[in-house]
mmCIF file of C-alpha atoms and ligand atoms in Angstrom:
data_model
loop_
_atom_site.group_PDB
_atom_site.id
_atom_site.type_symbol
_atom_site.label_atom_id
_atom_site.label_comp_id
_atom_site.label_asym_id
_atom_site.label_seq_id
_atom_site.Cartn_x
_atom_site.Cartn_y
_atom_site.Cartn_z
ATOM 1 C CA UNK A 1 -130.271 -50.460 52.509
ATOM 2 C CA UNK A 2 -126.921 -49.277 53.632
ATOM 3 C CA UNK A 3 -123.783 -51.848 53.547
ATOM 4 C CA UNK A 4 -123.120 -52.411 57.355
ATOM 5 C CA UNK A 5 -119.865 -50.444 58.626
ATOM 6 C CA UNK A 6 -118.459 -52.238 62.255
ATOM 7 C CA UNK A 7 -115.576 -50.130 62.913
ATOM 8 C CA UNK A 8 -113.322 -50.894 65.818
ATOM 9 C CA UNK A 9 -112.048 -48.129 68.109
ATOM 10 C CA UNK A 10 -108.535 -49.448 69.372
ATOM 11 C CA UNK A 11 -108.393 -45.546 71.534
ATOM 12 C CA UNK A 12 -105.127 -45.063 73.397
ATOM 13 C CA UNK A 13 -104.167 -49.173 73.441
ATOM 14 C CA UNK A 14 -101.766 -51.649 71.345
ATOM 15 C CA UNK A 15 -98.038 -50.883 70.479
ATOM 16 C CA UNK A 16 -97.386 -51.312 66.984
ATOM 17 C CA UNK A 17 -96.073 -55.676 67.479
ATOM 18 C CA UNK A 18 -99.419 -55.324 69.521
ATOM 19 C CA UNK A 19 -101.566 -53.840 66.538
ATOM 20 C CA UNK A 20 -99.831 -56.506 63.636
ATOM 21 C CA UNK A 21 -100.927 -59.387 65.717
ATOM 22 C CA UNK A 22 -104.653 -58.230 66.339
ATOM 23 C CA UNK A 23 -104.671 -57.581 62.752
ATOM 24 C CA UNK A 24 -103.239 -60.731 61.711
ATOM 25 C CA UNK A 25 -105.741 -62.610 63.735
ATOM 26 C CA UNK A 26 -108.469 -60.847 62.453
ATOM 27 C CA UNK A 27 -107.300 -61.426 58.919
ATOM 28 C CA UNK A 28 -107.325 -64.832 59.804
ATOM 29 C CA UNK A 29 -110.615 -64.672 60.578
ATOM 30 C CA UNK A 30 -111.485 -62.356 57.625
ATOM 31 C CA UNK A 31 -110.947 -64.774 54.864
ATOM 32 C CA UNK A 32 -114.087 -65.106 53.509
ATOM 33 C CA UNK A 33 -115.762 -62.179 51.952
ATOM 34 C CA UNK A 34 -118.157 -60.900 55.123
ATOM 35 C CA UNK A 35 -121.418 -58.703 54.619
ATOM 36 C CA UNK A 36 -119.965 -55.722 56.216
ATOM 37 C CA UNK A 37 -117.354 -53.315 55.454
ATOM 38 C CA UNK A 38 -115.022 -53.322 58.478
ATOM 39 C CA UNK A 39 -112.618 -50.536 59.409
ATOM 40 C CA UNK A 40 -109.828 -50.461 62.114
ATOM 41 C CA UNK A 41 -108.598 -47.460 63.956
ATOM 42 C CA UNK A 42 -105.830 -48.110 65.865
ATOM 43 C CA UNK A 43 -103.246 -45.151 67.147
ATOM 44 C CA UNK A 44 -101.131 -42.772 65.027
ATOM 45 C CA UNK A 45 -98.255 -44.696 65.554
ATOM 46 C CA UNK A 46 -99.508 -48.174 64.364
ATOM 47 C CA UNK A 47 -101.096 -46.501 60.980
ATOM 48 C CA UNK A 48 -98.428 -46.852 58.731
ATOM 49 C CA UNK A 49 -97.685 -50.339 59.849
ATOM 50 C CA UNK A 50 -101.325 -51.742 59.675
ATOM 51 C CA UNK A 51 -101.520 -50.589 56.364
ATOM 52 C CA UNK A 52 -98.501 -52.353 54.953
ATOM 53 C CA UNK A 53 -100.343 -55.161 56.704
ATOM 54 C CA UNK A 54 -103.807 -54.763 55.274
ATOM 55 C CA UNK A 55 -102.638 -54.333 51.587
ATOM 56 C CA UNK A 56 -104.701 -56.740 49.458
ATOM 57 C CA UNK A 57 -107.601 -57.136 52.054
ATOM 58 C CA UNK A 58 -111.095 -55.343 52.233
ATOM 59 C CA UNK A 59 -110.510 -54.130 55.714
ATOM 60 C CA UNK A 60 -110.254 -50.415 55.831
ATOM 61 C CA UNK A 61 -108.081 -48.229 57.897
ATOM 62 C CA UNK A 62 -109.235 -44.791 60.095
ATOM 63 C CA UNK A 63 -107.605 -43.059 62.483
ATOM 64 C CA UNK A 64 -109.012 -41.267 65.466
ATOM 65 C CA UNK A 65 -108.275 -37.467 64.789
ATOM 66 C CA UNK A 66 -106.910 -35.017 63.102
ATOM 67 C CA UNK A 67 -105.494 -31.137 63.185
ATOM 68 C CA UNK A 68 -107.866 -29.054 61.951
ATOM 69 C CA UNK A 69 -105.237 -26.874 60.478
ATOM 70 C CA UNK A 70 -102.991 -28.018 56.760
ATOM 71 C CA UNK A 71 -99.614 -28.354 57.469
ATOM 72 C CA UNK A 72 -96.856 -26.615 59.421
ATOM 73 C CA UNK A 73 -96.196 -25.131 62.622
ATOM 74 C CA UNK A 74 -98.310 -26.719 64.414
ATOM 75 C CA UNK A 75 -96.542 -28.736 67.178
ATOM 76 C CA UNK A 76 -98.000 -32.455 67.859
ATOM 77 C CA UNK A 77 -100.870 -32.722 65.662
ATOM 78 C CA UNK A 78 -101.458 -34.772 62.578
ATOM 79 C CA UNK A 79 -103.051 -33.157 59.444
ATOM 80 C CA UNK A 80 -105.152 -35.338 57.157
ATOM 81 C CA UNK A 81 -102.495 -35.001 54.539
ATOM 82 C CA UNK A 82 -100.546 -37.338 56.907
ATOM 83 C CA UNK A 83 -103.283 -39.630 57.318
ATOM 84 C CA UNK A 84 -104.175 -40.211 53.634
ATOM 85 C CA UNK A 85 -100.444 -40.946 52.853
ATOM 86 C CA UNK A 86 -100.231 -43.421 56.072
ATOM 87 C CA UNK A 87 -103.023 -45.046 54.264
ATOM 88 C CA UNK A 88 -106.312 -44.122 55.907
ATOM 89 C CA UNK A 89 -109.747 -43.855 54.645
ATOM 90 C CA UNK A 90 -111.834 -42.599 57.418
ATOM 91 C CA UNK A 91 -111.617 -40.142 60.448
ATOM 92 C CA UNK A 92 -112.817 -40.256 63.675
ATOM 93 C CA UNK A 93 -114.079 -36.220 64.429
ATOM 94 C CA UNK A 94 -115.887 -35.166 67.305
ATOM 95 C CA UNK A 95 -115.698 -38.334 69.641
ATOM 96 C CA UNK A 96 -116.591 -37.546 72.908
ATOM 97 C CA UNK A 97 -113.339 -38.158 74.936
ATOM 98 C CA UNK A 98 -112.053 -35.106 72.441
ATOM 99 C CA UNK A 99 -115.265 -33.311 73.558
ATOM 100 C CA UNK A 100 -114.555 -34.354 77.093
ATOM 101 C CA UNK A 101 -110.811 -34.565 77.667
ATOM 102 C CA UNK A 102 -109.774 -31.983 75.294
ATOM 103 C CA UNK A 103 -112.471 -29.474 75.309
ATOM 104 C CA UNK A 104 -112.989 -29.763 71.780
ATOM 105 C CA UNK A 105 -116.364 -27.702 70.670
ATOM 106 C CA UNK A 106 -119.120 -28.106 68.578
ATOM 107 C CA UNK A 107 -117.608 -25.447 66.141
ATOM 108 C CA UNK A 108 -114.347 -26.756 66.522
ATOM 109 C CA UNK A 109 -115.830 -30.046 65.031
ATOM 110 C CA UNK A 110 -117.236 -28.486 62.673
ATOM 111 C CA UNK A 111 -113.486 -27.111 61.232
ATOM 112 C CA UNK A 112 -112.388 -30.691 61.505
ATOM 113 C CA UNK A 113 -115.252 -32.037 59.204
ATOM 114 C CA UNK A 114 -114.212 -29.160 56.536
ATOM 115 C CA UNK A 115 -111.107 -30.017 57.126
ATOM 116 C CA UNK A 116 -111.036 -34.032 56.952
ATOM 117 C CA UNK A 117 -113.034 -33.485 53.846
ATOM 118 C CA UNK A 118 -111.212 -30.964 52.235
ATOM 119 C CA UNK A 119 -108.174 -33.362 52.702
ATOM 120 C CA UNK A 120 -109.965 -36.144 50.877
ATOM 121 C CA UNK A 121 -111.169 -38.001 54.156
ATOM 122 C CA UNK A 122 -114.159 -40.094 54.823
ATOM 123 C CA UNK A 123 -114.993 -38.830 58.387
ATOM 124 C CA UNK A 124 -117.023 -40.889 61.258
ATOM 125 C CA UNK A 125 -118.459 -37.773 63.256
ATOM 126 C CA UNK A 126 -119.741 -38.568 66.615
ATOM 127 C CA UNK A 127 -122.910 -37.211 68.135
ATOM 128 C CA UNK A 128 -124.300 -38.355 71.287
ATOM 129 C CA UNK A 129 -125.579 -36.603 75.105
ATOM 130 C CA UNK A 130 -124.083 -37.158 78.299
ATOM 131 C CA UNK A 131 -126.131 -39.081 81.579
ATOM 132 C CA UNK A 132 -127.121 -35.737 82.504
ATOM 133 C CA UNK A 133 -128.750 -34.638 79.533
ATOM 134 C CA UNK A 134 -130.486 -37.837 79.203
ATOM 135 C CA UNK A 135 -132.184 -37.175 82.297
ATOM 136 C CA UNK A 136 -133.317 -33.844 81.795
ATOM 137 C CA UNK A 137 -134.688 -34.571 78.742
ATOM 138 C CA UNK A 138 -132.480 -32.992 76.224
ATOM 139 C CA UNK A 139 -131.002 -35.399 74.127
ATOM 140 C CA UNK A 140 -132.936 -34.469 70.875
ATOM 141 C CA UNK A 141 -131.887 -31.140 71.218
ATOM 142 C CA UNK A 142 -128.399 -31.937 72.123
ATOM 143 C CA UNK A 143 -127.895 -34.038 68.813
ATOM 144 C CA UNK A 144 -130.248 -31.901 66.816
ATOM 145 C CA UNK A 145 -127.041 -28.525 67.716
ATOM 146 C CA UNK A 146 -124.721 -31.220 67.366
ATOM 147 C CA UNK A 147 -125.684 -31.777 63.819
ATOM 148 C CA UNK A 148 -126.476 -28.358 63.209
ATOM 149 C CA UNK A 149 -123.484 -26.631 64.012
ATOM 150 C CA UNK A 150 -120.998 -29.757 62.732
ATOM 151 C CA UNK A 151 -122.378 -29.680 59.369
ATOM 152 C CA UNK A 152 -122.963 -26.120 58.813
ATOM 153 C CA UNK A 153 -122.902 -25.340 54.925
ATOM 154 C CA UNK A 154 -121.270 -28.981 53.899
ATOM 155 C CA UNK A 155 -122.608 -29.746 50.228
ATOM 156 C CA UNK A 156 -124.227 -32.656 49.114
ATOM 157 C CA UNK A 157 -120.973 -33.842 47.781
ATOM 158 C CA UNK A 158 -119.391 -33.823 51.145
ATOM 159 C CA UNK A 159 -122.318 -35.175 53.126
ATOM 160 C CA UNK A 160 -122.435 -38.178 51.155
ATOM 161 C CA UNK A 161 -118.584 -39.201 52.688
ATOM 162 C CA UNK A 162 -119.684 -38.855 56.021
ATOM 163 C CA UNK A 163 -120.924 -41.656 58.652
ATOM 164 C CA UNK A 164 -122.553 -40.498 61.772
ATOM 165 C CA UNK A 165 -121.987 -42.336 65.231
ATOM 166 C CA UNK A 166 -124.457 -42.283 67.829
ATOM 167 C CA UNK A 167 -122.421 -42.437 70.368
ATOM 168 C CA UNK A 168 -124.271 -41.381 74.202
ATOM 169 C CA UNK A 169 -122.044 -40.551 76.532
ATOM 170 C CA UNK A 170 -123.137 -42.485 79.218
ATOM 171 C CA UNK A 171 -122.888 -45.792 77.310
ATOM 172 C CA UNK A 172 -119.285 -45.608 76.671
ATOM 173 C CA UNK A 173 -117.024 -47.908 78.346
ATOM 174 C CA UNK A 174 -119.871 -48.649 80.620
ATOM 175 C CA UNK A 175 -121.032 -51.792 80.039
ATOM 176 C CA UNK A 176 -124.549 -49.729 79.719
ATOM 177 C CA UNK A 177 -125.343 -50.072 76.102
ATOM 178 C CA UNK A 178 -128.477 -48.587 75.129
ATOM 179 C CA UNK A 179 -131.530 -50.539 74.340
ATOM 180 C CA UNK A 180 -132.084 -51.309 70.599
ATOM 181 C CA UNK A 181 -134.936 -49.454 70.729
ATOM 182 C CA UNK A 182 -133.292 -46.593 72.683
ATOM 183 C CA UNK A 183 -130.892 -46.331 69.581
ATOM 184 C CA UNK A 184 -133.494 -46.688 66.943
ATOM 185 C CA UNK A 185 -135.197 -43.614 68.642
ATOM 186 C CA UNK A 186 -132.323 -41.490 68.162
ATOM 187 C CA UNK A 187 -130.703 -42.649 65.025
ATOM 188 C CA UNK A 188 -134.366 -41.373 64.199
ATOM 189 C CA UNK A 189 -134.383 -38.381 65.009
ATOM 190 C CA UNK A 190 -130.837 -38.013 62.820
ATOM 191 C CA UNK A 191 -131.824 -39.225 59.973
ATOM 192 C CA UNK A 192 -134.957 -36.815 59.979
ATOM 193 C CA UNK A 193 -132.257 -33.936 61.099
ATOM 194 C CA UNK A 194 -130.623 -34.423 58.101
ATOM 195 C CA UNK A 195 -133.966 -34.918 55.894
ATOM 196 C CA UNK A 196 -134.636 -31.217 56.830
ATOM 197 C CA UNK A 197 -130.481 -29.822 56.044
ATOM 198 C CA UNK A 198 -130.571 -31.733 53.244
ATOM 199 C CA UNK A 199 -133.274 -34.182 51.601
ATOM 200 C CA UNK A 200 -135.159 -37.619 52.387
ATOM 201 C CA UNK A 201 -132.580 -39.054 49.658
ATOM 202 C CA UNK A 202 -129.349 -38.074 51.295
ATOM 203 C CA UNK A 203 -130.501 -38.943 54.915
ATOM 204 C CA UNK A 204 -131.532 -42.174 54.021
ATOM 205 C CA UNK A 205 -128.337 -43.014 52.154
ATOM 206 C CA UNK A 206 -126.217 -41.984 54.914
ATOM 207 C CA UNK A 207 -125.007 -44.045 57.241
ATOM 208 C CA UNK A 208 -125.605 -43.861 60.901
ATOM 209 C CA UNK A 209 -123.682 -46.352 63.219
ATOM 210 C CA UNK A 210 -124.344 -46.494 67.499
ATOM 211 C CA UNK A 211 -120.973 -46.701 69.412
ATOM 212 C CA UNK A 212 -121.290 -47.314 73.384
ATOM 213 C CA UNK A 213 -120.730 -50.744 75.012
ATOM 214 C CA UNK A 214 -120.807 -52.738 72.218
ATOM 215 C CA UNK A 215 -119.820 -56.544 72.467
ATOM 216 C CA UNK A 216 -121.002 -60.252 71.263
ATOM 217 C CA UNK A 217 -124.257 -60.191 73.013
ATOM 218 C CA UNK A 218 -125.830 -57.164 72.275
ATOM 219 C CA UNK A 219 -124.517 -56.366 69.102
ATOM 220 C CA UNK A 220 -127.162 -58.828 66.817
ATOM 221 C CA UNK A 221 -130.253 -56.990 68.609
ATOM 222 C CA UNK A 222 -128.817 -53.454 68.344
ATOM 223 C CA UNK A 223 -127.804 -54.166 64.379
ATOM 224 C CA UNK A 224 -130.980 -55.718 63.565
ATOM 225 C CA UNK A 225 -133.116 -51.879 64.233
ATOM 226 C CA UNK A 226 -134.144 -50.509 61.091
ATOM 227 C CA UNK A 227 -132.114 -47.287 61.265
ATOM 228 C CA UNK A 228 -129.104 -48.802 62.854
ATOM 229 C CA UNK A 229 -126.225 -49.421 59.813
ATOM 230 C CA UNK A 230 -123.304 -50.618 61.718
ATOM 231 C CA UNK A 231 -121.316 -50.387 65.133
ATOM 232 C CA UNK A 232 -118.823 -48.093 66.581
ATOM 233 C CA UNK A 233 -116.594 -50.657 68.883
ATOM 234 C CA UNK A 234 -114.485 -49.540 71.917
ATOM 235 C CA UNK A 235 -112.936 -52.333 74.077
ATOM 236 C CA UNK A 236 -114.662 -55.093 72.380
ATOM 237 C CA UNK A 237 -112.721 -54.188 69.480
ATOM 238 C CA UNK A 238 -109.204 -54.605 71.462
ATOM 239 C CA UNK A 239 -109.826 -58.695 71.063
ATOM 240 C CA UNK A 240 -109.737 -60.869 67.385
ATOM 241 C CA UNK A 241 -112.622 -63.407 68.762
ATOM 242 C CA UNK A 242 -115.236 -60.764 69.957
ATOM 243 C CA UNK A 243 -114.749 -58.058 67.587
ATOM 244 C CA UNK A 244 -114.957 -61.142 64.916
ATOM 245 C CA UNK A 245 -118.309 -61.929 66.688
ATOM 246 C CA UNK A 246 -119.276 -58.904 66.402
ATOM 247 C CA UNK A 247 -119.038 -58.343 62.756
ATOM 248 C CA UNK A 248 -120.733 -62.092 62.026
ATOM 249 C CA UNK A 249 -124.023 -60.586 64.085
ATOM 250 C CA UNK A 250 -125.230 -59.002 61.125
ATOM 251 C CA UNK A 251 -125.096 -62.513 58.872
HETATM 252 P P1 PGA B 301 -116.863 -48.812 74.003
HETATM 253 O O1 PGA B 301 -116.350 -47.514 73.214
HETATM 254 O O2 PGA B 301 -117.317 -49.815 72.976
HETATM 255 O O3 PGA B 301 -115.670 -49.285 74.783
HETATM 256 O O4 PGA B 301 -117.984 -48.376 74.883
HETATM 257 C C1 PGA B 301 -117.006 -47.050 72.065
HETATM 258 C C2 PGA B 301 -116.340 -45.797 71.566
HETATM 259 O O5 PGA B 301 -115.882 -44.991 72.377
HETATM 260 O O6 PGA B 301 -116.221 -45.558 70.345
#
């Protein structure tokens, strides 16, 4: 069994006096050792601070991209480098507002994971289909190429610092989480995907997390499916109380 990973997306929200007092209140919360490992990801600009913040306590720190270029000219972007020495463990790559608002591309994901990895990065690559596909029946095959393409040649060695988030479009910032059982389906069908790149050992090692309209009520029923090993949180993560709730479902 997988040790539960409830990572909070803070996206585009909290200044930096905005990010120290969420994080104080959640360490407030945090005191006791809790059955999950919990990771923040707040903004660039609040990394360095929530580190100096989080020294001494199990809660990890991630951010929410990064170049997939090393360092130099390259205008506005952040390499992994960077987000090592700012103190990060994880990466965000591939999460669908950078698919949607960005145009970034399945292969352009793909140099991101290389990249993230190469830079000593644990990433948290997102998979997931849009409304559309849903209804035309495509979703396998949409996460199956996701996969595909995203982890093209990665070794053993690398695959066993990644997390995947099923993440479907649809069910972000909706409200319209997807049924547990919904979820279960498809975090089936990636853990067999990576059974056949890899083995049966390495997919069921790996952890796979849903992300979509998380919050205190759904989050016990959606944790408790067999295949489901943590939580991707959006705007439920942007509070101490209900992201706390959240990470006390799996108890
Ligand atoms: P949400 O976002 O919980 O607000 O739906 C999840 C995510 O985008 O990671």
């Amino acid at each position: 069994m997988n040790k539960i990973l409830i990572a909070g997306n803070w996206k585009m929200n909290k200044t930096v006096p905005e990010s120290l007092e969420l994080i104080h209140a959640l360490k407030e919360k945090l005191r006791s050792p809790c059955a999950a490992e919990v990771v923040l990801i707040p903004p660039f600009t609040s990394l360095h601070s929530a580190a100096e913040d989080l020294r001494g306590s199990d809660i990890q720190l991630g951010a929410q991209n990064l170049s997939h270029l090393g360092s130099g000219a390259v205008t506005g972007e952040v390499s992994g480098t960077m987000l090592i020495s700012a103190g990060c463990k994880y990466v965000l790559v591939g999460h669908s507002e950078r698919r949607t608002l960005f145009h970034e591309s399945d292969a352009l994901i793909h140099q991101k994971l290389k990249t993230a990895l190469s830079e000593g990065l644990h990433p948290i690559f997102c998979v997931g289909e849009s409304g559309e596909e849903r209804d035309a029946g495509k979703t396998k095959d949409i996460i199956n190429n996701q996969l595909t393409v995203g982890l093209n040649g990665l070794t053993l060695m690398e695959m066993r610092k990644i997390t995947i988030a099923y993440e479907p479009v649809w069910a972000i910032g909706t409200g319209k989480n997807a049924k547990p059982e919904q979820a279960q389906e498809i975090h089936e069908v990636i853990r067999s995907r990576l059974a056949s790149l890899y083995d049966p050992e390495l997919a069921q090692g790996t952890r796979i997390i849903y992300g979509g309209s998380v919050n205190p009520e759904n989050s016990s029923s959606l944790l408790s499916q067999s295949d489901v090993d943590g939580a991707l949180v959006g705007g439920a993560s942007l509070d101490a109380d209900s992201f706390y709730a959240i990470i006390n479902a799996i108890k």
